[in-house]
Each structure stands twice: as structure tokens, then as C-alpha cells.
C-alpha positions as a printed NumPy array, in Angstrom:
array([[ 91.986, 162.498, 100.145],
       [ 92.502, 159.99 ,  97.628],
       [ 95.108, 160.443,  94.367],
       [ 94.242, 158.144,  91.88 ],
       [ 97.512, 157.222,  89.519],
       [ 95.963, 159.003,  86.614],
       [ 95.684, 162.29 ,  88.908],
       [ 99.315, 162.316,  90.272],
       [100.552, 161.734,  87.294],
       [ 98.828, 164.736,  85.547],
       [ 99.832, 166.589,  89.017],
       [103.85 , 165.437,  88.166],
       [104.102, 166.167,  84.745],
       [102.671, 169.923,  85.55 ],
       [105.565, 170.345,  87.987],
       [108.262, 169.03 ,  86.15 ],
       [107.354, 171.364,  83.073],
       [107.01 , 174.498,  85.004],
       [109.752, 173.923,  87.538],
       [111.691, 170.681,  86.518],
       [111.391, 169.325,  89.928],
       [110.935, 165.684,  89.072],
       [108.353, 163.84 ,  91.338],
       [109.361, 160.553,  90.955],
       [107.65 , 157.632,  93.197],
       [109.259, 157.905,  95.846],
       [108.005, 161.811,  96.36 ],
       [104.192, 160.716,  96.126],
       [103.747, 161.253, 100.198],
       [105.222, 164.671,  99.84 ],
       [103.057, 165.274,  96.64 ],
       [ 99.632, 164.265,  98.812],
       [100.392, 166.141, 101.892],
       [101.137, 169.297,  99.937],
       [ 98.246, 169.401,  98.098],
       [ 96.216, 168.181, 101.161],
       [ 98.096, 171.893, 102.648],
       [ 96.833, 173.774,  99.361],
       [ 93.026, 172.087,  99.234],
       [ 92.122, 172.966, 102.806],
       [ 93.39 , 176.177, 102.274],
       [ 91.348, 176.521,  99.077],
       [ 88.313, 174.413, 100.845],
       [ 88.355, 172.186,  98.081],
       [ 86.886, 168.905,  98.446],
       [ 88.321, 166.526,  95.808],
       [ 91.294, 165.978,  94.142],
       [ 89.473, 166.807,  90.553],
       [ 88.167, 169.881,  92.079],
       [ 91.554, 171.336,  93.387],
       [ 92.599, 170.382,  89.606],
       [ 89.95 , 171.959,  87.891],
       [ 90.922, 174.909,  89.981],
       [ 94.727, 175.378,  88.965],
       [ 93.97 , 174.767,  85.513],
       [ 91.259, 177.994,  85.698],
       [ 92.87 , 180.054,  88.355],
       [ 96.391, 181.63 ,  88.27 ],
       [ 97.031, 182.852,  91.436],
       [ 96.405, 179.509,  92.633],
       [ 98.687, 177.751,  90.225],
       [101.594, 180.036,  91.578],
       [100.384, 178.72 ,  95.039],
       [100.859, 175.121,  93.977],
       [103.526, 175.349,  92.891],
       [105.327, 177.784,  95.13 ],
       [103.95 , 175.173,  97.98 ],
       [105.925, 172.075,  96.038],
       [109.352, 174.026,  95.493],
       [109.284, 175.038,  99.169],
       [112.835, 173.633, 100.753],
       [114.266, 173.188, 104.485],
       [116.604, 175.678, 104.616],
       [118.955, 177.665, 107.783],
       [121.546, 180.653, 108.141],
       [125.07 , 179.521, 107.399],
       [124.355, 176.057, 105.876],
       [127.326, 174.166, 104.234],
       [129.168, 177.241, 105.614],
       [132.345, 176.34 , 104.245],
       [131.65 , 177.53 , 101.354],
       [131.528, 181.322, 102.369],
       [134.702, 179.944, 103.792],
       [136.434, 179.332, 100.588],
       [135.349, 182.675,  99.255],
       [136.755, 184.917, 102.135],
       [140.264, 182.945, 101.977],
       [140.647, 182.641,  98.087],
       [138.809, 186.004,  96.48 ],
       [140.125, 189.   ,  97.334],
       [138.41 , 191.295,  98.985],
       [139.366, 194.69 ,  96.853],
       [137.773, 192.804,  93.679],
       [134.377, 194.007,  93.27 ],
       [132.096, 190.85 ,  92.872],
       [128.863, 190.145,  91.117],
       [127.059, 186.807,  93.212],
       [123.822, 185.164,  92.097],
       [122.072, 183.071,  94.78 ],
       [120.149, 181.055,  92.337],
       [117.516, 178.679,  94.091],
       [117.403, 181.488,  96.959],
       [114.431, 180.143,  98.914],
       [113.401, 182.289, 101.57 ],
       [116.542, 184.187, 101.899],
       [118.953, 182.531, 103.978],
       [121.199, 181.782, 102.194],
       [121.73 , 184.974, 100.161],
       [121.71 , 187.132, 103.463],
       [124.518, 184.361, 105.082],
       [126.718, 185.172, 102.53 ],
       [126.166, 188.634, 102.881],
       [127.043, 188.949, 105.751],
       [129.744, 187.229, 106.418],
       [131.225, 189.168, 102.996],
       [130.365, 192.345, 104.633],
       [132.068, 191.18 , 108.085],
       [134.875, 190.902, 105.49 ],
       [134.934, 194.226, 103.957],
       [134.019, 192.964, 100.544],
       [132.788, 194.709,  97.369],
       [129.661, 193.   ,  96.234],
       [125.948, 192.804,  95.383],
       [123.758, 189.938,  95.019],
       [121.198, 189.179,  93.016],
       [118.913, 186.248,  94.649],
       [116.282, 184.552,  92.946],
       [113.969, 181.485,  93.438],
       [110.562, 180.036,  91.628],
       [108.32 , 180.848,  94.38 ],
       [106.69 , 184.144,  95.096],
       [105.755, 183.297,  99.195],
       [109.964, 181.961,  99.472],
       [110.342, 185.891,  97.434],
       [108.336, 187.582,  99.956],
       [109.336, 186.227, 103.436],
       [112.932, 187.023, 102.266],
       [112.495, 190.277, 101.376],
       [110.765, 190.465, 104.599],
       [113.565, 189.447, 106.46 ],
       [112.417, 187.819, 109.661],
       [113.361, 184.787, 110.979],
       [112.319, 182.427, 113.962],
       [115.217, 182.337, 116.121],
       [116.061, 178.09 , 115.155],
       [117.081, 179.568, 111.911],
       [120.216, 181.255, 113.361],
       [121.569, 178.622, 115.905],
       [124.794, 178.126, 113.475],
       [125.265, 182.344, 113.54 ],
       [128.251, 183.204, 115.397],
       [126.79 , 185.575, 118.314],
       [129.137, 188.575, 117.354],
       [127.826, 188.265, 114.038],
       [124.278, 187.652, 114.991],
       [124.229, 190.89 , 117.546],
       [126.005, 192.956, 114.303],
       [123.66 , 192.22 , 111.554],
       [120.867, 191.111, 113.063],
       [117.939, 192.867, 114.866],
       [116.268, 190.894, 118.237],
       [112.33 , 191.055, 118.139],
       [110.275, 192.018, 121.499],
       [106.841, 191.116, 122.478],
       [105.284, 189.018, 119.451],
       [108.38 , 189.109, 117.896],
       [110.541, 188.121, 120.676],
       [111.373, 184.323, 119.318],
       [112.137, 186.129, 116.046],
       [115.256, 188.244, 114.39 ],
       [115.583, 190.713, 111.69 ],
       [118.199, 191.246, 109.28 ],
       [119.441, 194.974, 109.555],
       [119.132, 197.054, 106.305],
       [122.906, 197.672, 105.624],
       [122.601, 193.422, 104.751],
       [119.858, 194.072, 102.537],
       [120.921, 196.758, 100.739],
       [123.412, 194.192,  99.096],
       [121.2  , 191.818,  98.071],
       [118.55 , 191.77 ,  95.238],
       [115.075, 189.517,  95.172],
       [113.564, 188.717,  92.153],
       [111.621, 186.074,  90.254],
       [113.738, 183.569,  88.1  ],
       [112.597, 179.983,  87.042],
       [115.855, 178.375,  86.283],
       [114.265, 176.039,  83.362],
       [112.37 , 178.221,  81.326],
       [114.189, 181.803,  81.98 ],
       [116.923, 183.438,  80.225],
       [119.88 , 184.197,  82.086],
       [119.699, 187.245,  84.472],
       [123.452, 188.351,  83.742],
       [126.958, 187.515,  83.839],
       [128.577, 186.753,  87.74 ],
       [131.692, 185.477,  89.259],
       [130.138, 183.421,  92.069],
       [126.799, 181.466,  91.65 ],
       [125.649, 179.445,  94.427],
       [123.139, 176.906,  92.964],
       [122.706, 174.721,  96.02 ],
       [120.815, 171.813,  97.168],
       [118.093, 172.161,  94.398],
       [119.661, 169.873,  91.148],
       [118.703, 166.568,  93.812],
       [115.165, 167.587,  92.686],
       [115.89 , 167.523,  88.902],
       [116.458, 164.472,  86.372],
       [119.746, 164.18 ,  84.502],
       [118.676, 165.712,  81.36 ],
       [116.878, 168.753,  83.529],
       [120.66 , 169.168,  85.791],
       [122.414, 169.303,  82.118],
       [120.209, 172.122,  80.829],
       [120.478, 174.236,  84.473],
       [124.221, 173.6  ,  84.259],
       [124.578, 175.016,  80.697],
       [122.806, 177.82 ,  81.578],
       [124.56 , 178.123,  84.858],
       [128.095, 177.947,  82.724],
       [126.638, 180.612,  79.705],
       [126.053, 182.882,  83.376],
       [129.539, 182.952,  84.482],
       [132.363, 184.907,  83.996],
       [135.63 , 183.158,  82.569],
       [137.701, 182.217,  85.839],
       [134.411, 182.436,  87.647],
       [133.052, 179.626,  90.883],
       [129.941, 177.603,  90.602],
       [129.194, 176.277,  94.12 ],
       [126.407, 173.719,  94.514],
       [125.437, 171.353,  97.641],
       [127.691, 169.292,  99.234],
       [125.34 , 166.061,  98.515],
       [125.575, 167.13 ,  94.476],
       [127.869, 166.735,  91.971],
       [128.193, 166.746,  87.821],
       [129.395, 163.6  ,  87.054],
       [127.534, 162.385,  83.647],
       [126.758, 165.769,  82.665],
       [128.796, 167.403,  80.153],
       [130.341, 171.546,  81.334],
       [133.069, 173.516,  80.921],
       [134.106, 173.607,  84.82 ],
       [137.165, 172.563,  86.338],
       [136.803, 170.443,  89.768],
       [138.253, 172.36 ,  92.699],
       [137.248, 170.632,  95.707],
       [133.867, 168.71 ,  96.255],
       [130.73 , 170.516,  95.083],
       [132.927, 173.784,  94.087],
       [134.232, 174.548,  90.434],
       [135.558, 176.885,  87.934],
       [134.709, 178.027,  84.983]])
């Protein structure tokens, strides 16, 4: 598969305007084997032909897409978050939590449980670009590397063990997804889904250039309740942008 400059830069531009991911130079490996993923799939046999077929096909430009946002991602990541939650939030306050950049559901259903372990009052709404991430967490079956971090009290508690086919594989138990909501959001181009106390907008503003970060974190800030936590990864930060938060600790601030 070849990629001339004039392709991936076509290819780049479309991404960054429908999900503000910004594939600079350094992401052109990542760009080619993603697309190599999507043209064998589609049994496409050029680079303009794969093109030509995203520009006249829909389903296929959600596929593309969906197959760039895709992220690495594991139960109880950057756990200390939940952490701060359980020890400064109390647990009688009813809370309203968007998982924003949900992927495929880890990280909504970590906090969820761990809340519910808790006794908390809460719902979640989770959202995230990509329609596969969407459907393999509200699914909610994982291969067994996903919950290495888990606790095994907690992972017997809220988690079902697969047999046969499924035997490398767990479920998460309906009383953890009746808490938590999937649904569709692009975080550039949509309108804000309500008004929450905690927003976790994690590990996905390392994708974004600075002027793409200070239009999420607006809208992030317009989503929050006064006195309300933003939470975002533990390799991010808002220096250089301009927001209304007040630095708690590293990657976790108030609005």
C-alpha cells in the first residue's frame, strides 16, 4: 500500500474535522496500518479506491473513522482517581458523572463499580465517537487481560466468569449497567449532553491540537456544575489554555 503525501493529507484533514484528532507526522505509521485494517476488510485495492469509497459510502466513513479513534484502554486505569472521589464526595449526594471519551466501556463500568462497592447515588452517562467502541461496551464482555488491576473481591461481585468459548472472557453483571448510559457524542461538533458534577475526559486531549483542547475544555467547563471535578489523564494538563477551573492535584480540577 502506498500513501502518497497528497493522499494522507486529504486522509488527516478529514479526521481532524470530524473528530479533531490531529494526525500530525509522527502518526503517519498508525494512519497506514489502519487503513491497511479498513481496505482489506473492504477488499479495496488502492489507496484512491478506499477514498473514493468513504467519500460515497456512509457506513464506511463511520468505520474509518471509528477504526482511527480506537484507544488502548483497561479496567481501573489511573485508578486513583475513583480514589479521590470515594474519599472527598460524599456518598449520600446524588451524583450526575459523564465518561466523556468512553471507549469501549472500561472506564465508565470501573467507576461504577467501585461507586457502587461504595454505596453511592449515581448514574452515568458514557459517550465516545465510535459506534464499534459504543457497541462492545454495551455488550459488556471483556477478555480476561482487561481486568488484571480488578481487585478479586470486586471482580467475583460485579463481574460474571465465561465457560466454554467464553471461558478467557468476563461479563459485567446488570446491576453495573443499569447505572451507566451509552450513547453517541462527538466532543467537537456536539452540543453539550447536560449539566454533571464529575466528568472524566481522559487520555483523549493528547490527540487534539491546542486550539482543538481549548474548544473541548470550554465545552467541558459550560457542562459542569459550579463546585463540580473535571478529571483528565495523568499525562495531560491545561496549561496555555484559558478555563475557569481551579488546580486540585495533577490532572484533577474544579470548577
Amino acid at each position: 500500500m502506498v500513501t502518497t503525501e497528497s493522499q494522507y493529507k486529504k486522509l488527516r484533514d478529514l479526521v481532524y474535522r470530524e473528530s479533531g484528532i490531529n494526525l500530525h507526522e509522527g502518526k503517519l505509521e498508525l494512519l497506514k496500518a489502519r487503513l491497511a485494517k479498513r481496505m482489506r476488510i473492504t477488499r479495496t485495492q488502492s489507496v484512491h479506491e478506499y477514498m473514493k469509497l468513504i467519500n460515497s459510502d456512509a457506513n464506511e466513513f463511520v468505520n474509518f473513522i471509528d477504526t482511527i479513534s480506537t484507544n488502548h484502554t483497561y479496567f481501573f486505569r489511573e485508578n486513583h482517581h475513583c480514589e479521590f472521589i470515594i474519599r472527598n464526595i460524599r456518598n449520600s449526594d446524588p451524583l450526575n458523572i459523564w465518561s466523556a471519551a468512553s471507549s469501549s466501556g472500561e472506564e465508565a463500568y470501573s467507576i461504577a463499580i467501585q461507586l457502587l462497592n461504595e454505596d453511592f447515588n449515581f448514574k452515568i452517562f458514557a459517550s465516545d465517537i465510535s459506534n464499534t467502541m459504543l457497541s462492545l461496551a454495551r455488550r459488556g464482555i471483556y477478555h480476561k487481560d482487561k481486568v488484571r488491576l480488578v481487585p478479586l473481591q470486586i471482580l467475583r461481585r460485579y463481574f460474571q466468569r465465561g465457560y466454554n468459548r467464553w471461558k478467557d472472557h468476563v461479563k459485567i453483571k446488570k446491576e453495573v449497567k443499569d447505572h451507566v448510559t451509552f450513547k453517541k457524542h462527538n466532543l467537537i461538533s456536539d452540543s453539550s449532553p447536560g449539566l454533571f458534577h464529575i466528568i472524566f475526559c481522559r487520555n483523549v486531549m493528547i490527540y487534539f491540537d491546542e486550539d482543538t483542547k481549548q474548544r473541548v475544555i470550554s465545552k467541558l467547563h459550560g457542562s459542569l456544575e459550579h463546585g463540580g471535578y473535571l478529571i483528565i489523564g495523568a499525562a495531560e494538563g491545561l496549561v496555555g489554555l484559558e478555563h475557569g477551573f481551579t488546580y486540585l492535584q495533577p490532572s484533577i480540577y474544579r470548577k
